[in-house]
C-alpha cells in the first residue's frame, strides 16, 4: 500500500495555474525525486503537501488517512492543518533556522511546543524535556554535529546549518521527509556533504521526496522520478526509465542541458 497518494491536485495563484491535475503515489521507504526547470511547480507541490499552501482541488492521503479532499470541507478546517502537517518534515533550501537559538535548541523547539499542549506537561516537564533533549542530541550526532550542538547558526557553515535543519525535520518523526532544493544555497564541497547525509537516509529506507537540480544524485538515490513542466507531470518512472529512456520530448530537452555540460 502506498504511504502517499496524490490524486488530481491543482493549485492556482490568481489566473495562473501552477499545478495542473497532479497525480502520483509513493511507497513507504522509497525516494521520489522531483525534477524540472525553475517555475515548473515542484516547490508549490511540496508546499501543498505540507499545507503551507492549500490546494484548490484534488485529494491527498497519507497512510490511508484523508488529509485533503477538495470536495469535503471538513478536511480543510484550520484546527486540523497543524496536525496533518506533522506527517511531513520539510527541509528548506535556505535552512530557516532560528538565529537566536543554538543548533540543539533549533532541533528541540517544535517538539517542546507540541509537548506543552499535552495535559500532563506541567507534572512531567523535566522528564519530557530530558527526553526531547536526548532525542535531539541523537539526531544531531547522526548528522555529524555532536561537537556543534551549542553553536548558533551564524557560527556554522551552510552545510552544517542544512544538517541541523535535517535533524530538526527528523526530530518530529514524520512519515515523509521532504527536501526543497536542499543544496541550492551551498558551494560544491558543502553540497557533497549534505547529499551524503541524504544518501545515508535513503539507505536507511527513509521515505523522502526531493526537489533537486542534482541530476546525477537523483539518478543514484531515487526509487522514482517525476519530471514536471508548466505545472504538469510530463513523465514519471524509475530513474532508468526517465534518465536513460525518456519518452517525452520535453524531458529529453531538459536532461540534455545536463548531459551537454
XYZ file of N, CA and C in Angstrom:
783
model
N 0.840 -1.212 0.000
C 0.000 0.000 0.000
C 0.870 1.255 0.000
N 0.480 2.231 -0.761
C 1.237 3.481 -0.835
C 1.117 4.257 0.473
N 2.237 4.850 0.901
C 2.192 5.701 2.080
C 1.600 7.060 1.719
N 1.806 7.495 0.467
C 1.275 8.780 -0.004
C 0.528 8.574 -1.311
N -0.677 9.128 -1.351
C -1.476 9.116 -2.574
C -1.910 10.542 -2.892
N -1.540 11.009 -4.058
C -1.912 12.346 -4.535
C -2.736 12.158 -5.796
N -3.958 12.699 -5.790
C -4.856 12.477 -6.920
C -5.446 13.804 -7.403
N -5.141 14.152 -8.636
C -5.748 15.285 -9.345
C -5.605 16.607 -8.578
N -4.464 16.826 -7.958
C -4.245 18.064 -7.197
C -3.978 19.227 -8.148
N -4.631 20.341 -7.857
C -4.438 21.552 -8.663
C -4.243 22.743 -7.735
N -3.558 23.769 -8.256
C -3.334 24.989 -7.477
C -3.121 26.151 -8.429
N -3.831 27.247 -8.156
C -3.675 28.471 -8.948
C -3.358 29.641 -8.037
N -2.583 30.573 -8.555
C -2.368 31.859 -7.909
C -2.932 32.914 -8.853
N -4.079 33.477 -8.478
C -4.755 34.376 -9.392
C -5.214 33.614 -10.617
N -4.840 34.105 -11.782
C -5.230 33.448 -13.030
C -4.180 32.457 -13.532
N -3.129 32.265 -12.745
C -2.039 31.391 -13.168
C -2.179 30.007 -12.547
N -2.324 28.999 -13.388
C -2.364 27.610 -12.908
C -0.936 27.139 -12.656
N -0.623 26.866 -11.406
C 0.731 26.454 -11.039
C 0.848 24.937 -10.977
N -0.231 24.276 -10.566
C -0.295 22.814 -10.572
C -1.542 22.383 -11.324
N -1.378 21.445 -12.245
C -2.487 21.018 -13.091
C -2.646 19.497 -13.027
N -3.664 19.061 -12.320
C -4.049 17.642 -12.323
C -2.875 16.723 -11.968
N -2.275 16.979 -10.790
C -1.114 16.213 -10.352
C -1.555 14.930 -9.646
N -1.095 13.791 -10.131
C -1.427 12.501 -9.523
C -0.185 11.613 -9.483
N 0.084 11.028 -8.325
C 1.163 10.047 -8.177
C 1.016 9.394 -6.814
N 1.750 8.322 -6.596
C 1.777 7.660 -5.291
C 3.218 7.340 -4.936
N 3.460 7.112 -3.646
C 4.810 6.827 -3.164
C 4.736 5.726 -2.121
N 5.559 4.712 -2.279
C 5.596 3.601 -1.344
C 6.492 3.928 -0.153
N 6.200 3.307 0.976
C 6.985 3.501 2.191
C 8.428 3.039 1.960
N 9.379 3.840 2.446
C 10.790 3.503 2.328
C 11.418 3.840 0.995
N 10.649 4.462 0.095
C 11.145 4.810 -1.234
C 11.482 6.303 -1.309
N 12.242 6.657 -2.336
C 12.664 8.044 -2.551
C 12.139 8.522 -3.903
N 11.407 9.621 -3.875
C 10.884 10.252 -5.086
C 11.633 11.545 -5.335
N 12.212 11.686 -6.511
C 12.850 12.947 -6.896
C 11.958 13.689 -7.876
N 11.747 14.972 -7.600
C 11.009 15.855 -8.498
C 12.022 16.705 -9.247
N 12.035 16.587 -10.565
C 12.972 17.356 -11.371
C 12.192 18.196 -12.377
N 12.864 19.220 -12.889
C 12.227 20.112 -13.852
C 12.794 21.502 -13.720
N 12.505 22.343 -14.687
C 13.014 23.712 -14.676
C 12.404 24.512 -13.532
N 13.073 25.601 -13.151
C 12.518 26.513 -12.160
C 11.178 27.034 -12.653
N 10.206 27.073 -11.761
C 8.874 27.536 -12.130
C 7.962 26.449 -12.652
N 8.414 25.203 -12.597
C 7.591 24.104 -13.129
C 6.545 23.613 -12.139
N 6.614 24.087 -10.881
C 5.604 23.723 -9.892
C 6.082 22.793 -8.796
N 7.364 22.428 -8.812
C 7.885 21.444 -7.868
C 7.755 21.921 -6.415
N 8.212 23.127 -6.150
C 8.159 23.644 -4.784
C 6.724 23.872 -4.337
N 5.879 24.356 -5.226
C 4.463 24.546 -4.876
C 3.822 23.217 -4.500
N 4.192 22.162 -5.201
C 3.664 20.839 -4.866
C 4.072 20.440 -3.455
N 5.342 20.632 -3.110
C 5.786 20.322 -1.740
C 5.027 21.158 -0.719
N 4.841 22.419 -1.015
C 4.147 23.307 -0.079
C 2.677 22.916 0.082
N 2.077 22.391 -0.978
C 0.696 21.905 -0.862
C 0.633 20.638 0.000
N 1.621 19.766 -0.151
C 1.649 18.561 0.670
C 1.806 18.905 2.148
N 2.558 19.967 2.433
C 2.791 20.400 3.810
C 1.736 21.386 4.317
N 0.777 21.715 3.466
C -0.281 22.678 3.788
C 0.254 24.075 4.082
N 1.446 24.375 3.551
C 1.896 25.764 3.560
C 1.146 26.529 2.477
N 0.655 25.787 1.499
C -0.301 26.297 0.516
C -1.475 25.326 0.495
N -2.671 25.835 0.325
C -3.843 24.965 0.265
C -4.188 24.682 -1.193
N -4.253 23.412 -1.566
C -4.621 23.089 -2.953
C -6.032 23.593 -3.270
N -6.289 23.809 -4.541
C -7.631 24.198 -4.982
C -8.498 22.978 -5.271
N -7.864 21.888 -5.649
C -8.621 20.690 -5.986
C -7.801 19.450 -5.754
N -8.476 18.312 -5.733
C -7.784 17.049 -5.613
C -7.899 16.402 -4.251
N -7.113 15.339 -4.072
C -7.139 14.515 -2.870
C -5.704 14.193 -2.453
N -5.437 14.245 -1.143
C -4.132 13.849 -0.597
C -4.381 12.895 0.567
N -3.785 11.705 0.507
C -3.877 10.739 1.598
C -2.485 10.325 2.050
N -2.325 10.112 3.361
C -1.104 9.542 3.925
C -1.496 8.380 4.820
N -0.894 7.229 4.569
C -1.221 6.012 5.328
C -2.727 5.740 5.352
N -3.393 6.033 4.263
C -4.828 5.798 4.164
C -5.690 6.879 4.788
N -5.070 7.832 5.509
C -5.837 8.912 6.136
C -6.066 10.037 5.127
N -7.279 10.493 5.024
C -7.594 11.591 4.129
C -7.115 12.905 4.743
N -6.074 13.491 4.153
C -5.571 14.769 4.644
C -6.265 15.940 3.971
N -6.597 15.749 2.699
C -7.240 16.831 1.960
C -8.151 16.254 0.889
N -9.349 16.786 0.833
C -10.304 16.429 -0.222
C -11.063 17.705 -0.559
N -10.834 18.222 -1.748
C -11.465 19.480 -2.139
C -12.982 19.408 -2.080
N -13.521 18.200 -2.175
C -14.982 18.040 -2.148
C -15.538 17.923 -0.729
N -14.658 17.881 0.266
C -15.096 17.698 1.655
C -14.556 18.823 2.527
N -15.374 19.832 2.826
C -14.923 20.973 3.632
C -14.353 20.575 4.991
N -14.778 19.436 5.528
C -14.303 19.003 6.847
C -12.800 18.751 6.860
N -12.220 18.441 5.701
C -10.774 18.180 5.642
C -9.961 19.469 5.561
N -10.647 20.606 5.506
C -9.944 21.878 5.343
C -10.052 22.774 6.572
N -10.434 22.206 7.699
C -10.573 23.004 8.917
C -9.196 23.421 9.435
N -9.079 24.691 9.792
C -7.797 25.237 10.228
C -7.230 24.482 11.422
N -8.102 24.049 12.324
C -7.637 23.373 13.519
C -6.942 22.049 13.250
N -7.209 21.473 12.073
C -6.619 20.185 11.735
C -5.322 20.320 10.939
N -5.073 21.507 10.416
C -3.949 21.677 9.496
C -2.615 21.367 10.164
N -2.396 21.889 11.377
C -1.100 21.664 12.033
C -0.867 20.182 12.308
N -1.907 19.460 12.737
C -1.749 18.025 12.980
C -1.407 17.293 11.691
N -2.089 17.641 10.612
C -1.836 16.988 9.334
C -0.432 17.292 8.816
N 0.041 18.478 9.118
C 1.369 18.885 8.659
C 2.467 18.005 9.264
N 2.182 17.404 10.422
C 3.180 16.578 11.096
C 3.511 15.306 10.323
N 2.690 14.947 9.349
C 3.010 13.784 8.517
C 4.248 14.040 7.658
N 4.558 15.318 7.442
C 5.653 15.697 6.554
C 6.704 16.504 7.307
N 7.959 16.211 7.045
C 9.048 17.044 7.541
C 9.653 17.771 6.360
N 9.721 19.086 6.421
C 10.195 19.870 5.276
C 11.538 20.518 5.586
N 12.495 20.294 4.703
C 13.812 20.913 4.793
C 13.902 21.949 3.681
N 14.028 23.225 4.067
C 14.026 24.326 3.106
C 15.416 24.529 2.506
N 15.467 25.152 1.344
C 16.757 25.410 0.710
C 17.571 26.447 1.467
N 16.914 27.340 2.213
C 17.630 28.399 2.930
C 17.715 28.124 4.433
N 17.572 26.875 4.818
C 17.740 26.388 6.195
C 16.591 26.783 7.121
N 16.253 28.103 7.156
C 15.182 28.620 8.014
C 15.382 28.267 9.484
N 16.621 28.337 9.960
C 16.892 28.140 11.379
C 16.620 29.435 12.132
N 16.271 29.312 13.406
C 16.074 30.495 14.244
C 17.439 30.982 14.727
N 17.854 32.201 14.357
C 19.216 32.659 14.668
C 19.489 32.822 16.160
N 18.447 33.026 16.955
C 18.641 33.246 18.388
C 18.769 31.962 19.186
N 18.624 30.810 18.508
C 18.705 29.513 19.178
C 19.923 28.737 18.702
N 20.480 27.927 19.597
C 21.591 27.061 19.220
C 21.089 25.943 18.306
N 22.033 25.187 17.760
C 21.657 24.041 16.923
C 20.755 23.088 17.699
N 21.121 22.790 18.936
C 20.322 21.877 19.764
C 18.932 22.450 20.031
N 18.865 23.723 20.349
C 17.573 24.351 20.634
C 16.688 24.386 19.392
N 17.288 24.599 18.224
C 16.516 24.579 16.978
C 15.867 23.223 16.750
N 16.600 22.158 17.045
C 16.076 20.813 16.835
C 15.001 20.474 17.873
N 15.142 20.991 19.080
C 14.211 20.678 20.167
C 12.913 21.479 20.111
N 12.954 22.646 19.502
C 11.883 23.632 19.654
C 10.489 23.097 19.307
N 10.333 22.522 18.135
C 8.999 22.093 17.701
C 8.417 21.031 18.630
N 9.246 20.079 19.035
C 8.746 19.025 19.922
C 8.366 19.584 21.292
N 9.110 20.577 21.754
C 8.778 21.178 23.043
C 7.462 21.938 22.971
N 7.244 22.632 21.873
C 5.980 23.361 21.704
C 4.800 22.399 21.663
N 4.975 21.283 20.983
C 3.908 20.275 20.931
C 3.692 19.633 22.302
N 4.777 19.400 23.024
C 4.672 18.773 24.343
C 3.899 19.647 25.325
N 4.030 20.949 25.198
C 3.356 21.876 26.116
C 1.841 21.813 25.992
N 1.365 21.279 24.892
C -0.076 21.179 24.696
C -0.673 19.930 25.346
N 0.179 19.032 25.806
C -0.312 17.804 26.429
C -0.748 18.057 27.870
N -1.792 17.395 28.339
C -2.338 17.628 29.677
C -1.360 17.356 30.809
N -0.433 16.410 30.606
C 0.482 16.044 31.691
C 1.813 16.787 31.619
N 1.899 17.825 30.773
C 3.188 18.506 30.581
C 3.720 19.106 31.873
N 2.895 19.829 32.611
C 3.384 20.507 33.810
C 3.903 19.524 34.850
N 3.223 18.413 35.019
C 3.627 17.444 36.032
C 4.863 16.639 35.623
N 5.122 16.568 34.312
C 6.244 15.763 33.824
C 7.235 16.595 33.012
N 7.272 17.879 33.283
C 8.058 18.811 32.472
C 9.534 18.409 32.360
N 10.166 18.121 33.493
C 11.598 17.796 33.466
C 11.860 16.507 32.697
N 11.017 15.521 32.924
C 11.169 14.232 32.244
C 10.983 14.376 30.740
N 9.953 15.128 30.338
C 9.673 15.330 28.916
C 10.808 16.110 28.253
N 11.277 17.161 28.927
C 12.369 17.980 28.389
C 13.630 17.134 28.195
N 13.939 16.295 29.172
C 15.136 15.453 29.099
C 15.046 14.482 27.925
N 13.858 13.940 27.702
C 13.675 13.002 26.597
C 13.827 13.700 25.254
N 13.224 14.881 25.132
C 13.325 15.647 23.890
C 14.773 16.040 23.622
N 15.478 16.445 24.649
C 16.882 16.831 24.500
C 17.739 15.640 24.069
N 17.508 14.490 24.686
C 18.280 13.294 24.335
C 18.048 12.897 22.879
N 16.794 12.957 22.446
C 16.484 12.612 21.057
C 17.122 13.605 20.092
N 17.065 14.893 20.442
C 17.658 15.925 19.582
C 19.167 15.731 19.463
N 19.813 15.425 20.563
C 21.262 15.180 20.535
C 21.592 13.971 19.661
N 20.744 12.961 19.718
C 20.954 11.771 18.906
C 20.858 12.091 17.415
N 19.872 12.908 17.037
C 19.730 13.278 15.628
C 20.904 14.147 15.162
N 21.349 15.061 16.010
C 22.498 15.891 15.641
C 23.762 15.051 15.535
N 23.889 14.056 16.392
C 25.026 13.141 16.312
C 24.998 12.374 14.995
N 23.808 11.952 14.572
C 23.670 11.265 13.279
C 24.108 12.160 12.127
N 23.928 13.464 12.297
C 24.309 14.423 11.261
C 25.779 14.829 11.352
N 26.516 14.208 12.289
C 27.929 14.539 12.456
C 28.166 15.867 13.139
N 27.226 16.287 13.981
C 27.303 17.615 14.606
C 27.349 17.533 16.133
N 27.887 16.440 16.659
C 27.927 16.287 18.114
C 28.770 17.364 18.792
N 29.736 17.932 18.069
C 30.594 18.983 18.645
C 30.100 20.383 18.300
N 28.929 20.493 17.684
C 28.409 21.794 17.267
C 27.038 22.109 17.870
N 26.602 21.319 18.824
C 25.244 21.462 19.349
C 24.983 22.802 20.014
N 26.012 23.386 20.593
C 25.837 24.652 21.315
C 26.169 25.869 20.461
N 26.459 25.624 19.183
C 26.737 26.739 18.276
C 25.444 27.337 17.738
N 25.497 28.643 17.469
C 24.370 29.334 16.849
C 24.537 29.268 15.326
N 23.447 29.459 14.569
C 23.536 29.339 13.109
C 24.650 30.163 12.474
N 24.909 31.366 12.990
C 25.948 32.205 12.373
C 27.351 31.641 12.615
N 27.472 30.681 13.518
C 28.756 30.046 13.795
C 28.950 28.757 12.996
N 27.974 28.430 12.163
C 28.006 27.195 11.390
C 28.139 27.485 9.903
N 28.726 26.545 9.186
C 28.770 26.662 7.721
C 27.391 26.389 7.152
N 27.212 26.666 5.862
C 25.930 26.396 5.223
C 25.571 24.922 5.271
N 26.571 24.071 5.060
C 26.323 22.635 5.112
C 25.925 22.174 6.499
N 26.555 22.757 7.520
C 26.199 22.414 8.897
C 24.800 22.905 9.232
N 24.448 24.101 8.777
C 23.093 24.616 9.008
C 22.056 23.702 8.361
N 22.360 23.222 7.152
C 21.394 22.348 6.484
C 21.271 21.011 7.214
N 22.356 20.528 7.783
C 22.288 19.287 8.552
C 21.496 19.477 9.844
N 21.599 20.662 10.443
C 20.745 20.972 11.605
C 19.281 20.958 11.176
N 19.006 21.542 10.015
C 17.632 21.587 9.507
C 17.097 20.171 9.245
N 17.952 19.291 8.756
C 17.533 17.905 8.538
C 17.244 17.224 9.872
N 18.114 17.441 10.857
C 17.890 16.872 12.194
C 16.583 17.386 12.785
N 16.300 18.656 12.578
C 15.052 19.253 13.084
C 13.839 18.587 12.447
N 13.905 18.346 11.151
C 12.786 17.691 10.466
C 12.616 16.250 10.948
N 13.727 15.546 11.147
C 13.672 14.164 11.601
C 13.151 14.043 13.028
N 13.394 15.077 13.838
C 13.021 15.025 15.256
C 11.525 14.820 15.458
N 10.717 15.267 14.519
C 9.267 15.103 14.638
C 8.792 13.760 14.092
N 9.750 12.950 13.623
C 9.464 11.596 13.133
C 8.324 11.581 12.110
N 8.491 12.351 11.037
C 7.434 12.423 10.016
C 7.344 11.138 9.210
N 6.209 10.924 8.599
C 6.054 9.788 7.684
C 6.901 9.978 6.437
N 6.979 11.231 5.983
C 7.685 11.535 4.733
C 8.562 12.759 4.945
N 9.822 12.649 4.584
C 10.765 13.760 4.700
C 10.890 14.426 3.332
N 10.657 15.739 3.287
C 10.644 16.474 2.021
C 11.799 17.466 1.982
N 12.484 17.513 0.857
C 13.608 18.436 0.667
C 13.306 19.358 -0.506
N 13.379 20.658 -0.268
C 13.161 21.628 -1.339
C 14.496 22.214 -1.777
N 15.096 21.609 -2.790
C 16.397 22.032 -3.309
C 17.381 22.262 -2.161
N 17.709 21.225 -1.397
C 18.488 21.386 -0.167
C 19.928 21.833 -0.362
N 20.426 21.804 -1.602
C 21.829 22.185 -1.822
C 21.989 23.436 -2.670
N 20.894 24.075 -3.036
C 20.988 25.199 -3.987
C 21.728 26.403 -3.414
N 21.776 26.524 -2.074
C 22.459 27.666 -1.451
C 23.886 27.326 -1.032
N 24.391 26.147 -1.448
C 25.685 25.676 -0.973
C 26.707 25.605 -2.097
N 27.990 25.746 -1.717
C 29.048 25.566 -2.704
C 29.266 24.062 -2.928
N 30.034 23.677 -3.959
C 30.158 22.259 -4.311
C 30.623 21.359 -3.168
N 31.569 21.807 -2.359
C 32.065 20.970 -1.265
C 30.969 20.698 -0.242
N 30.231 21.746 0.119
C 29.166 21.586 1.107
C 27.976 20.839 0.511
N 27.775 20.985 -0.791
C 26.721 20.225 -1.466
C 26.953 18.727 -1.295
N 28.189 18.284 -1.516
C 28.521 16.873 -1.356
C 28.291 16.396 0.064
N 28.573 17.259 1.020
C 28.391 16.943 2.439
C 26.921 16.648 2.758
N 26.028 17.487 2.237
C 24.596 17.323 2.506
C 24.027 16.145 1.712
N 24.451 15.993 0.467
C 23.961 14.872 -0.337
C 24.359 13.532 0.279
N 25.521 13.486 0.905
C 25.956 12.260 1.576
C 25.012 11.901 2.717
N 24.565 12.921 3.455
C 23.616 12.696 4.546
C 22.293 12.163 3.999
N 21.798 12.778 2.918
C 20.527 12.346 2.334
C 20.646 10.924 1.785
N 21.781 10.613 1.168
C 22.013 9.253 0.675
C 21.975 8.260 1.825
N 22.553 8.643 2.980
C 22.520 7.781 4.148
C 21.101 7.526 4.629
N 20.258 8.557 4.573
C 18.852 8.395 4.956
C 18.129 7.465 3.989
N 18.463 7.586 2.706
C 17.859 6.694 1.713
C 18.257 5.244 1.978
N 19.515 5.038 2.364
C 19.994 3.690 2.668
C 19.278 3.102 3.882
N 18.789 3.993 4.759
C 18.026 3.555 5.941
C 16.535 3.406 5.627
N 16.191 3.537 4.361
C 14.812 3.404 3.878
C 13.886 4.460 4.472
N 14.410 5.683 4.579
C 13.582 6.820 4.954
C 12.759 7.239 3.742
N 11.462 7.376 3.908
C 10.598 7.800 2.805
C 10.839 9.279 2.541
N 11.194 9.622 1.306
C 11.579 11.005 1.014
C 11.046 11.478 -0.340
N 10.783 12.784 -0.400
C 10.521 13.482 -1.665
C 11.573 14.576 -1.772
N 12.301 14.595 -2.872
C 13.417 15.530 -3.020
C 13.244 16.352 -4.292
N 13.125 17.656 -4.131
C 13.194 18.575 -5.271
C 14.665 18.909 -5.469
N 15.205 18.596 -6.630
C 16.638 18.779 -6.825
C 16.979 19.076 -8.279
N 18.096 19.801 -8.451
C 18.684 20.004 -9.774
C 19.961 19.178 -9.915
N 20.252 18.345 -8.919
C 21.417 17.459 -8.961
C 21.011 16.159 -9.662
N 21.154 16.132 -10.966
C 20.624 15.013 -11.742
C 21.350 13.703 -11.446
N 22.660 13.744 -11.301
C 23.399 12.511 -11.016
C 22.965 11.938 -9.673
N 22.754 12.820 -8.708
C 22.302 12.382 -7.387
C 20.899 11.788 -7.471
N 20.010 12.454 -8.178
C 18.638 11.962 -8.314
C 18.621 10.584 -8.970
N 19.456 10.409 -9.965
C 19.521 9.120 -10.659
C 20.032 8.026 -9.724
N 20.967 8.404 -8.840
C 21.595 7.420 -7.958
C 20.725 7.036 -6.766
N 20.021 8.017 -6.195
C 19.354 7.784 -4.908
C 17.868 7.465 -5.034
N 17.264 7.780 -6.174
C 15.802 7.701 -6.295
C 15.299 6.293 -6.586
N 14.103 6.030 -6.092
C 13.346 4.846 -6.497
C 12.413 5.216 -7.644
N 12.034 6.504 -7.673
C 11.011 7.003 -8.592
C 11.368 8.442 -8.948
N 11.149 8.831 -10.189
C 11.452 10.187 -10.650
C 10.240 10.756 -11.365
N 9.933 12.015 -11.062
C 8.868 12.734 -11.765
C 9.477 13.975 -12.407
N 9.250 14.119 -13.705
C 9.666 15.330 -14.408
C 8.452 16.225 -14.582
N 8.562 17.470 -14.079
C 7.469 18.429 -14.168
C 7.827 19.555 -15.121
N 6.816 20.038 -15.816
C 6.992 21.162 -16.728
C 5.663 21.899 -16.841
N 5.697 23.218 -16.623
C 4.481 24.015 -16.754
C 3.362 23.612 -15.814
N 3.727 23.111 -14.635
C 2.712 22.732 -13.654
C 2.128 21.354 -13.854
N 2.651 20.613 -14.828
C 2.141 19.272 -15.134
C 3.224 18.221 -14.908
N 2.798 17.009 -14.621
C 3.715 15.868 -14.645
C 3.810 15.417 -16.097
N 4.980 15.608 -16.674
C 5.186 15.235 -18.065
C 5.607 13.781 -18.196
N 6.349 13.301 -17.180
C 6.851 11.928 -17.257
C 7.203 11.457 -15.855
N 6.939 10.188 -15.573
C 7.347 9.604 -14.304
C 7.674 8.135 -14.491
N 8.599 7.661 -13.667
C 9.018 6.273 -13.761
C 10.239 6.035 -12.909
N 10.919 4.926 -13.139
C 12.159 4.628 -12.435
C 13.259 5.559 -12.954
N 14.369 5.693 -12.212
C 15.476 6.511 -12.722
C 15.954 6.058 -14.108
N 16.008 4.755 -14.307
C 16.439 4.249 -15.616
C 15.475 4.664 -16.717
N 14.186 4.570 -16.440
C 13.189 4.932 -17.457
C 13.262 6.420 -17.804
N 13.359 7.272 -16.787
C 13.317 8.721 -17.029
C 14.647 9.249 -17.545
N 15.748 8.808 -16.945
C 17.052 9.358 -17.333
C 17.656 8.676 -18.556
N 17.465 7.373 -18.678
C 18.090 6.638 -19.778
C 17.181 6.482 -20.995
N 15.875 6.410 -20.747
C 14.951 6.171 -21.862
C 13.719 7.084 -21.765
N 13.932 8.394 -21.699
C 12.774 9.297 -21.617
C 11.904 9.206 -22.869
N 10.599 9.303 -22.658
C 9.668 9.180 -23.776
C 9.245 10.547 -24.309
N 9.137 11.532 -23.418
C 8.623 12.845 -23.809
C 9.743 13.749 -24.314
N 9.443 14.516 -25.343
C 10.439 15.409 -25.931
C 10.908 16.462 -24.929
N 9.988 16.957 -24.102
C 10.375 17.978 -23.117
C 11.333 17.399 -22.088
N 11.123 16.164 -21.710
C 12.045 15.508 -20.783
C 13.431 15.415 -21.413
N 13.483 14.998 -22.669
C 14.758 14.869 -23.370
C 15.474 16.221 -23.463
N 14.726 17.281 -23.757
C 15.322 18.609 -23.862
C 15.874 19.076 -22.519
N 15.110 18.820 -21.449
C 15.561 19.222 -20.118
C 16.835 18.480 -19.730
N 16.867 17.189 -19.887
C 18.016 16.379 -19.477
C 19.231 16.669 -20.334
N 19.034 17.104 -21.578
C 20.167 17.382 -22.464
C 21.020 18.538 -21.942
N 20.422 19.418 -21.144
C 21.182 20.534 -20.570
C 22.282 20.026 -19.641
N 22.028 18.904 -19.015
C 22.991 18.354 -18.046
C 23.992 17.444 -18.720
N 23.553 16.678 -19.716
C 24.476 15.770 -20.383
C 25.447 16.504 -21.290
N 25.056 17.740 -21.685
C 25.922 18.509 -22.580
C 26.881 19.424 -21.841
N 26.765 19.454 -20.516
C 27.641 20.351 -19.743
C 29.035 19.747 -19.620
